[in-house]
Short mmCIF file of C-alpha atoms and ligand atoms in Angstrom, two decimals:
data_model
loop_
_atom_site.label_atom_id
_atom_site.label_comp_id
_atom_site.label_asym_id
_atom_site.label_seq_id
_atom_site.Cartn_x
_atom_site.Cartn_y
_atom_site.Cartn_z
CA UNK O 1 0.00 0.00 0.00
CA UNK O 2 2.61 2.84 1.16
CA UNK O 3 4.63 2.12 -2.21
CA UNK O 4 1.14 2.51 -4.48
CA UNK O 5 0.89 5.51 -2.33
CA UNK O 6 4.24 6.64 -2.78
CA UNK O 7 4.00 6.41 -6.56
CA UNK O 8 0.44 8.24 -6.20
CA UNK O 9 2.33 11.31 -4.01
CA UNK O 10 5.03 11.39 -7.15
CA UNK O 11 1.98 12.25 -9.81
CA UNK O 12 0.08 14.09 -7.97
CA UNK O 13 1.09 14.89 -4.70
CA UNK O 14 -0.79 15.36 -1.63
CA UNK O 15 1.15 16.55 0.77
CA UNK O 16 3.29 19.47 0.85
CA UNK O 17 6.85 18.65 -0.02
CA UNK O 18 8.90 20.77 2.52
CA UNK O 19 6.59 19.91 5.92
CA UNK O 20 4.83 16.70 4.47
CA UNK O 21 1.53 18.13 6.09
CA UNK O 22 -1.82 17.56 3.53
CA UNK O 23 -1.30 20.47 0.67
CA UNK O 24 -5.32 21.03 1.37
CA UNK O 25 -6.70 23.82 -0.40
CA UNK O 26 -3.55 25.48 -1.35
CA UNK O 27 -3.91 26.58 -5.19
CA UNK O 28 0.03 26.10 -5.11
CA UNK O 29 1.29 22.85 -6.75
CA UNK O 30 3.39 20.38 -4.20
CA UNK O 31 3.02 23.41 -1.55
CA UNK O 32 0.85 23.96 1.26
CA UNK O 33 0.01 27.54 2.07
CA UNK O 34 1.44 28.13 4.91
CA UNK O 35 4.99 26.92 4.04
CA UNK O 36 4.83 28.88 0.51
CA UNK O 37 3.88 32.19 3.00
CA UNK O 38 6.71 31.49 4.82
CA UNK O 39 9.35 32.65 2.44
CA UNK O 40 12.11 34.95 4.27
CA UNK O 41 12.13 38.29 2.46
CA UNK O 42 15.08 39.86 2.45
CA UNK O 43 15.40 43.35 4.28
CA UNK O 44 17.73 45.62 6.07
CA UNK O 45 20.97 47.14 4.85
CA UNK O 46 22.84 46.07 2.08
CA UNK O 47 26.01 46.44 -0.10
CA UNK O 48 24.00 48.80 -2.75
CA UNK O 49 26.01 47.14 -5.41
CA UNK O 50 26.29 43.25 -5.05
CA UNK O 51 23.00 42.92 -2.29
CA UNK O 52 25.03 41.07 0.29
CA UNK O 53 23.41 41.74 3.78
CA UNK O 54 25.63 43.95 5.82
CA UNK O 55 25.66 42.98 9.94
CA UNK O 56 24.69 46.31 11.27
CA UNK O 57 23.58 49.25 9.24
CA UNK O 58 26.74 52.06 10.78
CA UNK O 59 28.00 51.61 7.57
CA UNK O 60 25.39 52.90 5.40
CA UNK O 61 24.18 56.06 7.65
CA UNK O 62 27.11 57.24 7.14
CA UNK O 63 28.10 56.46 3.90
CA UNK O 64 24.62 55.47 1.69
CA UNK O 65 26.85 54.14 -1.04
CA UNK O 66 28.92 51.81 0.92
CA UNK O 67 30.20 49.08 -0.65
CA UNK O 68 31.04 45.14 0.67
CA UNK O 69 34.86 44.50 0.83
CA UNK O 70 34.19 42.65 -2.07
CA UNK O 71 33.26 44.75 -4.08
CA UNK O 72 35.83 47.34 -3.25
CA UNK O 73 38.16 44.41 -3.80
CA UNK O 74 36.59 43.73 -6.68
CA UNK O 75 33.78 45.30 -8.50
CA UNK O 76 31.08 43.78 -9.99
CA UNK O 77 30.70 43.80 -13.39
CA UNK O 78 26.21 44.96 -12.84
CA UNK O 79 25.53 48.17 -11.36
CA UNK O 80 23.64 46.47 -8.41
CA UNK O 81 22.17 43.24 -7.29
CA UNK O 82 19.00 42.41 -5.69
CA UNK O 83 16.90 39.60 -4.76
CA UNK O 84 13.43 38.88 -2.55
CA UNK O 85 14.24 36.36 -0.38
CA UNK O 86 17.25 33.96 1.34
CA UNK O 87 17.13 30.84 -0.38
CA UNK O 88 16.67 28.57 2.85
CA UNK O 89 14.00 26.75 4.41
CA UNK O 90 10.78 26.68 2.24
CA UNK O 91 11.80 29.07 -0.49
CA UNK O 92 15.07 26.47 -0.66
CA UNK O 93 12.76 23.78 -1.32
CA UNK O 94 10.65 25.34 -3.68
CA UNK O 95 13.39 25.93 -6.37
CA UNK O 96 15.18 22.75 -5.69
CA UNK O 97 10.99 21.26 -7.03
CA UNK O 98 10.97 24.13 -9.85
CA UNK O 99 14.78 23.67 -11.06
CA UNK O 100 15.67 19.56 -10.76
CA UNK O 101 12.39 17.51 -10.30
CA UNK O 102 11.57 19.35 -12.99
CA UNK O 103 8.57 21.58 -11.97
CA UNK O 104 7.72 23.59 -14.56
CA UNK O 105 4.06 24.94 -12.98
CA UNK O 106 6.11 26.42 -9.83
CA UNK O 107 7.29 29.13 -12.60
CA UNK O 108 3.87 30.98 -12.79
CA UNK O 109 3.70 30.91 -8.70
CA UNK O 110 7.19 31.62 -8.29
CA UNK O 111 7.75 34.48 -10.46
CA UNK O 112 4.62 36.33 -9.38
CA UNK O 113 5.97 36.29 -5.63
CA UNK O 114 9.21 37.69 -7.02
CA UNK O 115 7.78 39.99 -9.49
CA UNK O 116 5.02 41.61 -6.81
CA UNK O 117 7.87 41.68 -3.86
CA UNK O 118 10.80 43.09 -5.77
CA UNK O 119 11.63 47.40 -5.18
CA UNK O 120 12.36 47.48 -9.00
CA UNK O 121 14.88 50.01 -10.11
CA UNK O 122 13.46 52.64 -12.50
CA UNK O 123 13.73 53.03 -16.26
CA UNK O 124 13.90 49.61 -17.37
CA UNK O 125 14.04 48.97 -21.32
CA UNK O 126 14.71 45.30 -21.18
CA UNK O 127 14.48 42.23 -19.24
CA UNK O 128 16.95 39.28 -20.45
CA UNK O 129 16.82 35.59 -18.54
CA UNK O 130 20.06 34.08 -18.26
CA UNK O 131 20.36 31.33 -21.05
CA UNK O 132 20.85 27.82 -20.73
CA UNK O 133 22.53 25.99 -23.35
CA UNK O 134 20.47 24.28 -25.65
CA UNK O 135 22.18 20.80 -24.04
CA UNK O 136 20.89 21.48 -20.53
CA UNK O 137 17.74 23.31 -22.21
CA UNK O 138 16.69 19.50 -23.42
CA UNK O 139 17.50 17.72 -20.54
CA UNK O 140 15.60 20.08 -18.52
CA UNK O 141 12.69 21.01 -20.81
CA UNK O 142 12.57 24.45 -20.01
CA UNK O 143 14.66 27.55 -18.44
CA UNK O 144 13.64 28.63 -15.13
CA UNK O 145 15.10 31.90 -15.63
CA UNK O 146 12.82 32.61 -18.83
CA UNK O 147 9.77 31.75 -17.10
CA UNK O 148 10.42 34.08 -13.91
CA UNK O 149 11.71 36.60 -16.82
CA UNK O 150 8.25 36.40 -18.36
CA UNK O 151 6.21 36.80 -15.06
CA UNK O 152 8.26 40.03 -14.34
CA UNK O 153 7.88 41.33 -17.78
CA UNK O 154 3.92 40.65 -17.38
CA UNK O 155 3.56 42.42 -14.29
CA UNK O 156 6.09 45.45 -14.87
CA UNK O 157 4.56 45.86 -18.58
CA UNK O 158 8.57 46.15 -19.59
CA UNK O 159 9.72 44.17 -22.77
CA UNK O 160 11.74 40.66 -22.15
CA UNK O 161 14.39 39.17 -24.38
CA UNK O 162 14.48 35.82 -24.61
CA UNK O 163 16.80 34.76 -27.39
CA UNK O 164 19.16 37.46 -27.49
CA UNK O 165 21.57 36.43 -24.36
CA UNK O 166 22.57 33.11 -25.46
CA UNK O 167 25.07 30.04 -24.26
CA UNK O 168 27.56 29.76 -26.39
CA UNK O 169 29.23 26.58 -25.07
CA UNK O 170 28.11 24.14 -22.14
CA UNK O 171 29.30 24.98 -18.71
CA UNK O 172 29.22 22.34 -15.68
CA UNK O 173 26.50 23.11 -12.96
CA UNK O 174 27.87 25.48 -11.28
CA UNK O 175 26.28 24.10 -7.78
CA UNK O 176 28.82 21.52 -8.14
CA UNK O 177 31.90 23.96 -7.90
CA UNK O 178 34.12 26.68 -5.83
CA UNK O 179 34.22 30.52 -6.32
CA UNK O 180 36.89 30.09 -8.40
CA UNK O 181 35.76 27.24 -10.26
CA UNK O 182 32.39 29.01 -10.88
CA UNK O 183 34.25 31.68 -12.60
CA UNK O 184 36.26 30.08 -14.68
CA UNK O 185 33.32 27.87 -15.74
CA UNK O 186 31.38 30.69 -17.35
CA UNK O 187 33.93 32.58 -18.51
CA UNK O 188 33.82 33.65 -22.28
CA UNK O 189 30.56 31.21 -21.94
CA UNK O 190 27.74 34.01 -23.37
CA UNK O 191 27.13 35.95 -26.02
CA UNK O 192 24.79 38.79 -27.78
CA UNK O 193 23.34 37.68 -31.31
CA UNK O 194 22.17 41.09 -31.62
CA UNK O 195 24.58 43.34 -30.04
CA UNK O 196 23.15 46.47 -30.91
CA UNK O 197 19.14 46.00 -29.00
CA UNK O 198 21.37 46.50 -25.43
CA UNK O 199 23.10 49.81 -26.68
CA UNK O 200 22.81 52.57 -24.23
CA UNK O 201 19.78 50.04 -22.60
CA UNK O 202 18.69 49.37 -18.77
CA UNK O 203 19.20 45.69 -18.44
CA UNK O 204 17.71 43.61 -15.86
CA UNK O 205 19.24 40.11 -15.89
CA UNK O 206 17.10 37.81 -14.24
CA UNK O 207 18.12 34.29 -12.38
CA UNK O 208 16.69 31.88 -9.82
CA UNK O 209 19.71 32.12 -7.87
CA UNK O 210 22.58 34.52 -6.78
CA UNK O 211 25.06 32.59 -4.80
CA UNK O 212 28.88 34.10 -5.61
CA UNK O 213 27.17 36.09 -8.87
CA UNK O 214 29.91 34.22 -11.19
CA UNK O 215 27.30 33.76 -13.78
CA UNK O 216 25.48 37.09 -13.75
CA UNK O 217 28.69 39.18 -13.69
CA UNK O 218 30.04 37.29 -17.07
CA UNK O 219 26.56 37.97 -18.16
CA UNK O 220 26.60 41.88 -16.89
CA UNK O 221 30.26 42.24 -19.19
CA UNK O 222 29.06 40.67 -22.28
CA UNK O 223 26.72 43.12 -22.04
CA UNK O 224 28.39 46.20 -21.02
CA UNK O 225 31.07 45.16 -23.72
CA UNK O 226 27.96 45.79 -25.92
CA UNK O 227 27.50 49.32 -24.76
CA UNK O 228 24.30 48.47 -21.83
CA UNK O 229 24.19 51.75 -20.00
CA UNK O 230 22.79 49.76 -16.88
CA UNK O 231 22.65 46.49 -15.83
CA UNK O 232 20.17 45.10 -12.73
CA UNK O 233 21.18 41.44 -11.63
CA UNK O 234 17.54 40.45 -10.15
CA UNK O 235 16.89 37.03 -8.54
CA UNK O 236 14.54 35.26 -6.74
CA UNK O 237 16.59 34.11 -3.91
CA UNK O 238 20.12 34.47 -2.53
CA UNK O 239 22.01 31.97 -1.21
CA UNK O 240 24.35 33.20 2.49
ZN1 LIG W 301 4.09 22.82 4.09
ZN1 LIG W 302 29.05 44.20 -2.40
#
């Protein structure tokens, strides 16, 4: 009985996957309500350039542009970074079922709660997923970045990009790998087929996940190379 159940739960499952209570009569798939509300936004001061949470906020009152030591070190290749909420605890969860079960129908859910809880910069022209390569694009079925891409460009009435960005050769997951590693995987790994639509553009560059920001700051210099004016890295969650 448990393994007909179990193979029941894999369909169409009944329970929610991060607290295994009954998903009742939450309209979210695999979620229950109360987990999917339970999301940790992400609030208080922050490097204005890369997003990381600072400890205590005597930086900033003094100095509103303050930037992380890494960033001094080292700046970014994007003008600033932000995401909605710490990927931990349910939110973890949630893209681990969107990006590797593959759940394609947590996309719609998933990029409304980061398009409707994001403090969008102004003057956006375009919004631009980050590509997958057309090997990991089959394997997968889908790019989770385009779908959150198209629920921001929805809400925010702002034109997305979809093909422009591209892969130009496969990298290894970068989950799997060190800063450094991460780096030199994507590097030289994207590319603009049409150049000239970023020119003098507001770019927001849009991701499930910022962990060390290896992949959106190649993307951010391919397309400052290009002549961006401005370039937004904007994710859904943001790994500590
Ligand atoms: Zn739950
Ligand atoms: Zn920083």
């Amino acid at each position: 009985m448990n393994f007909f159940r179990r193979i029941l739960d894999f369909i169409l499952p009944t329970s929610c996957s991060f607290c295994n209570d009954p998903v009742g009569d939450s309209n979210i798939p695999f979620f229950c309500s109360t987990c999917w509300s339970d999301f940790t936004p992400i609030q208080g001061p922050l490097c204005p350039h890369c997003g990381r949470p600072f400890d205590s906020p005597e930086a900033l009152r003094s100095s509103p542009d303050h930037a992380c030591l890494g960033c001094r070190r080292d700046p970014p290749q994007f003008d600033q970074a932000l995401s909605v909420g710490y990927f931990e605890g349910s939110l973890r969860e949630a893209v681990h079922q969107f990006k590797y079960r593959p759940c394609r129908s947590l996309g719609r859910p998933l990029g409304e709660w980061m398009a409707t809880n994001v403090r969008l910069v102004s003057d956006i022209d375009i919004i631009m997923p980050v590509p997958l390569h057309t090997r990991r694009l089959r394997q997968r079925g889908f790019n989770q970045a385009l779908l959150l891409a198209h629920r921001m460009s929805e809400t925010h009435h702002i034109p997305y990009s979809c093909d422009n960005l591209y892969r130009s050769r496969p990298t290894r997951p970068q989950v799997e790998l060190t800063g450094v590693e991460r780096i030199q995987n994507v590097a030289g790994a994207f590319s603009l087929r049409q150049p000239g639509e970023v020119v003098g553009r507001s770019v927001v560059l849009i991701d499930d996940v910022f962990t060390t920001g290896a992949t959106m700051n190649e993307c951010a210099s391919v397309l400052k190379q290009a002549g961006a004016a401005q370039v937004t890295a904007f994710t859904l969650a943001r790994a500590l």
